[in-house]
XYZ file of N, CA, C and O in Angstrom:
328
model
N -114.603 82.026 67.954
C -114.428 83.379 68.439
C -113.976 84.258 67.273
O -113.059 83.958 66.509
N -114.692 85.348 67.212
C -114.189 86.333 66.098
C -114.520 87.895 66.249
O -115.608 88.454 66.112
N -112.838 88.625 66.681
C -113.139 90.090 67.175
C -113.602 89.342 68.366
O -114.832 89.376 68.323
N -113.052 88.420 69.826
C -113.924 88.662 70.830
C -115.122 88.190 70.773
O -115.733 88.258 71.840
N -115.602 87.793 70.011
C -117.531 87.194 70.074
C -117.625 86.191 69.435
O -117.408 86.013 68.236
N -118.099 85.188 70.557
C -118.873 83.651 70.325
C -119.882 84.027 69.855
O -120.752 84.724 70.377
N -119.807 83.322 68.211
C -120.981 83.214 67.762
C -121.678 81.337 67.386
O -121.253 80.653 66.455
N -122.566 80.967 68.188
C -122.380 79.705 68.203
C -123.319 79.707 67.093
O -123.623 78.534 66.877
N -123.898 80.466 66.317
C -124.466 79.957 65.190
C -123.915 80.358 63.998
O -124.668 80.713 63.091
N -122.393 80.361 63.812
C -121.991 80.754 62.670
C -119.997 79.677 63.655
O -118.990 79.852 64.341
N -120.920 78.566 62.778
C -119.332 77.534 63.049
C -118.240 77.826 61.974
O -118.290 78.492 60.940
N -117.407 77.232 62.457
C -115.926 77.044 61.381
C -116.827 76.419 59.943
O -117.597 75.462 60.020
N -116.516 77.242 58.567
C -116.956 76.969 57.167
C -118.594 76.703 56.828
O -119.410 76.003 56.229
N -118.367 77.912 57.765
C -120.621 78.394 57.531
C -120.215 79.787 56.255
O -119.200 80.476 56.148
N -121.256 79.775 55.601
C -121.408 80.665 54.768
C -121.407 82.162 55.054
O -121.273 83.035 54.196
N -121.537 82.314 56.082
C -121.355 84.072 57.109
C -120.746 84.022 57.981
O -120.686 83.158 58.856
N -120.199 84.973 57.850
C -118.749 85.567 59.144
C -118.763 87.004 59.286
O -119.249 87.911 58.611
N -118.079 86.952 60.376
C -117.710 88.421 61.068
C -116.669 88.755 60.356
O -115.621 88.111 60.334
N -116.978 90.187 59.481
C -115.494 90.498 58.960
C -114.912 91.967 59.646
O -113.888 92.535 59.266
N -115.647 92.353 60.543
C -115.497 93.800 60.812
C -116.079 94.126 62.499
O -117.095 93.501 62.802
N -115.854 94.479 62.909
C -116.716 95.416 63.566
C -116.329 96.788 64.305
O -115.353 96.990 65.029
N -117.288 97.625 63.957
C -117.087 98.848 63.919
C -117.722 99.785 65.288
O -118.937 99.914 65.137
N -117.331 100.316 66.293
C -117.814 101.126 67.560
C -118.869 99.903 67.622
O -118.648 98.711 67.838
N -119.968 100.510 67.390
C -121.389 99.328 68.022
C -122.054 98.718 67.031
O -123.259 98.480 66.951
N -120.658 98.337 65.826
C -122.019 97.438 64.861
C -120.659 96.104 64.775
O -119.574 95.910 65.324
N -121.449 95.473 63.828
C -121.022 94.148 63.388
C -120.856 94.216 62.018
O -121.972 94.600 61.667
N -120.171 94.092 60.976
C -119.839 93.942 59.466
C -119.991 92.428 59.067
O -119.022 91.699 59.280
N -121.121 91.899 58.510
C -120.929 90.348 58.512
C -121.319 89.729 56.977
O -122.521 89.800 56.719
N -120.562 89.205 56.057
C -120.209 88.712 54.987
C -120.845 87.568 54.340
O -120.089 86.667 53.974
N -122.260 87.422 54.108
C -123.096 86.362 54.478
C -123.098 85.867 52.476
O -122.790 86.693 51.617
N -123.394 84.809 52.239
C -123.450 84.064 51.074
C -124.663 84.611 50.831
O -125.539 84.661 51.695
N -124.873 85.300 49.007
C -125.992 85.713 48.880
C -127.341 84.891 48.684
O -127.831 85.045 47.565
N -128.112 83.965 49.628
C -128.695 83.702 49.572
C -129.750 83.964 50.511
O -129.614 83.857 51.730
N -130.941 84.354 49.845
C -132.089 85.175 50.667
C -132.302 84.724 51.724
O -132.395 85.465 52.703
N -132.471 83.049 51.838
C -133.132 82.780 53.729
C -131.856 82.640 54.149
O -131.723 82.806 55.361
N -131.080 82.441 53.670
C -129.531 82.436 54.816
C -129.785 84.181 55.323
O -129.839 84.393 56.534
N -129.901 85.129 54.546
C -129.657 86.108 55.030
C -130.478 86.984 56.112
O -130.240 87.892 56.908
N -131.176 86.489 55.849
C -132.550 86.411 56.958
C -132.456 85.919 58.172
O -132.785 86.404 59.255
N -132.108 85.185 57.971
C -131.592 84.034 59.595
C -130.210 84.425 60.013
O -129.795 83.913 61.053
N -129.478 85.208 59.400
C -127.970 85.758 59.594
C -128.683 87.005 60.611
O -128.644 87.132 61.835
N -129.272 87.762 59.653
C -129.581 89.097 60.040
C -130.555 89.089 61.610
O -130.312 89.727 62.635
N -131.831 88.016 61.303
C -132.181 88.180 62.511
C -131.745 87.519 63.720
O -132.338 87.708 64.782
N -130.769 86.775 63.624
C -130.269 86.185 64.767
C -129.019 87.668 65.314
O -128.849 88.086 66.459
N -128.486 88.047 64.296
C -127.336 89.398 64.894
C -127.831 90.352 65.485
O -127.440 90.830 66.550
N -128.979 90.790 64.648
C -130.553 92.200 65.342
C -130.499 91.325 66.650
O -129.860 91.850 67.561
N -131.039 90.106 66.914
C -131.129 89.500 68.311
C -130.243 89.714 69.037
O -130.556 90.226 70.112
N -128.884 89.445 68.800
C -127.718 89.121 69.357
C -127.427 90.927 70.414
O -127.333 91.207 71.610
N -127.376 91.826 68.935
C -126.957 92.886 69.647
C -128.142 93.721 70.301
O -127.809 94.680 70.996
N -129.421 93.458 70.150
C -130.275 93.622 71.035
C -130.757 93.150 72.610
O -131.207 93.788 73.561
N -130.414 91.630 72.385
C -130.824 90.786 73.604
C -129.316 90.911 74.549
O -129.453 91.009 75.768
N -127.854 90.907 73.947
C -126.839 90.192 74.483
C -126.938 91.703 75.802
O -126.709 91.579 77.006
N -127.221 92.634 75.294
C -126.811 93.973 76.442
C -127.810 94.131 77.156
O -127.511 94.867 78.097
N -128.796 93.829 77.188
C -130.294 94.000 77.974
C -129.878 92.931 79.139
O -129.671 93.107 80.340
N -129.850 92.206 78.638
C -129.009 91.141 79.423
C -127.623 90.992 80.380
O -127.388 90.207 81.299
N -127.023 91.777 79.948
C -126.012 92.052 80.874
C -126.225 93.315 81.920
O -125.763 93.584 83.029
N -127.282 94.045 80.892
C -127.265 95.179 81.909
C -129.164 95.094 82.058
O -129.918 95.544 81.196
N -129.579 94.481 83.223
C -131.091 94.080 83.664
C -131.457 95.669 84.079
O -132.351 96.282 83.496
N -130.914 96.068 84.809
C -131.474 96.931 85.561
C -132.115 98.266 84.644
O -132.940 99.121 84.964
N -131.359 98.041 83.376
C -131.207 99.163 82.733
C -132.686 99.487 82.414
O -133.286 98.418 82.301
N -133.570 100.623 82.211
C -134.550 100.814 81.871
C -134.839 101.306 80.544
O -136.013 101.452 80.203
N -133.873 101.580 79.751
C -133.290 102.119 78.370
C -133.816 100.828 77.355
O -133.173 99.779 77.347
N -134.680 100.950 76.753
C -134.597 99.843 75.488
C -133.301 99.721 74.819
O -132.763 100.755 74.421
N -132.807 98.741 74.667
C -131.905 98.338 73.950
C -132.385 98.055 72.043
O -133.045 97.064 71.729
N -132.002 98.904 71.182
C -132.239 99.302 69.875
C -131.211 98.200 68.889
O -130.006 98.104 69.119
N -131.657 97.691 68.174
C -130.754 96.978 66.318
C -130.958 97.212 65.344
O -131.897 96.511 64.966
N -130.590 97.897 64.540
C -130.721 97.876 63.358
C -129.901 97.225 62.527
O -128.738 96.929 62.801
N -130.601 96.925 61.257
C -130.287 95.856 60.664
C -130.232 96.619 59.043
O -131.206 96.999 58.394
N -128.792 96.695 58.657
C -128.797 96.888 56.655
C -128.210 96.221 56.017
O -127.012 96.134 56.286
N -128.731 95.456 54.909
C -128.333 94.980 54.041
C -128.090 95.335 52.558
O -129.086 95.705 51.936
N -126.942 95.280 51.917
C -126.289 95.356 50.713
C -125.433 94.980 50.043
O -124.563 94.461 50.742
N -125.150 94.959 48.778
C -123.851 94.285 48.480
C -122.643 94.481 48.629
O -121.732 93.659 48.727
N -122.614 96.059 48.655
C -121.516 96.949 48.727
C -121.979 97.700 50.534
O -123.081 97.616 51.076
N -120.728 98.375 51.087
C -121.142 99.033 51.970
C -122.239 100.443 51.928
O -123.153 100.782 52.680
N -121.540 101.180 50.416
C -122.535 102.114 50.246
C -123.425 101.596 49.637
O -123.012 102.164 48.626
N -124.575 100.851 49.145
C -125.427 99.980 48.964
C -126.181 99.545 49.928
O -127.232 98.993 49.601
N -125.869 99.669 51.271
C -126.174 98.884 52.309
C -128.111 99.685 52.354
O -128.169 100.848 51.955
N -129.381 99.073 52.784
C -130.463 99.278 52.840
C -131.200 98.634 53.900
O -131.485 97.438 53.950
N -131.465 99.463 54.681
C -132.914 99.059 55.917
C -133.868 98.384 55.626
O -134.334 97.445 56.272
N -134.317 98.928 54.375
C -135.854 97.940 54.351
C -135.042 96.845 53.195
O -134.536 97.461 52.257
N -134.949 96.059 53.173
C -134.234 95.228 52.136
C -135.009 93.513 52.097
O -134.640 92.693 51.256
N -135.922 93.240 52.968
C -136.902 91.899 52.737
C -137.623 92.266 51.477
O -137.831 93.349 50.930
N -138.004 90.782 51.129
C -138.856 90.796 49.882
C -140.138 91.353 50.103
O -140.946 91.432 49.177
């Protein structure tokens, strides 16, 4: 549990963690390595996309993720795949 949220794919002494989270995002601290970060990123885009659609069915509203990556916070970039 971290901030409140089971993340069952990020166990005790995995290379990414939750260090933040901010109104409706997630701040997450991932080891710079390209497919780790990939599989970090699209499982969280999932997470905060699927977890509220899901709680709320009825809703007719697409549920939206965006996803930035950087080293620094001001650094952070949308399109950031190879």
């Amino acid at each position: 549990v971290a901030n409140g949220l089971y993340c069952p794919w990020n166990p005790e002494g995995s290379k990414a963690r939750i260090v933040a989270t901010v109104h409706d995002s997630i701040v997450l601290e991932v080891v710079d390595e390209y497919d780790l970060i990939c599989t970090v990123a699209d499982k969280g885009q999932a997470l905060m996309r699927d977890v509220p659609a899901a709680m709320l069915p009825d809703c007719e509203i697409p549920f939206k993720a965006d996803c930035e990556v950087g080293e620094t916070w001001g650094g952070l970039k949308e399109e950031w795949r190879l």
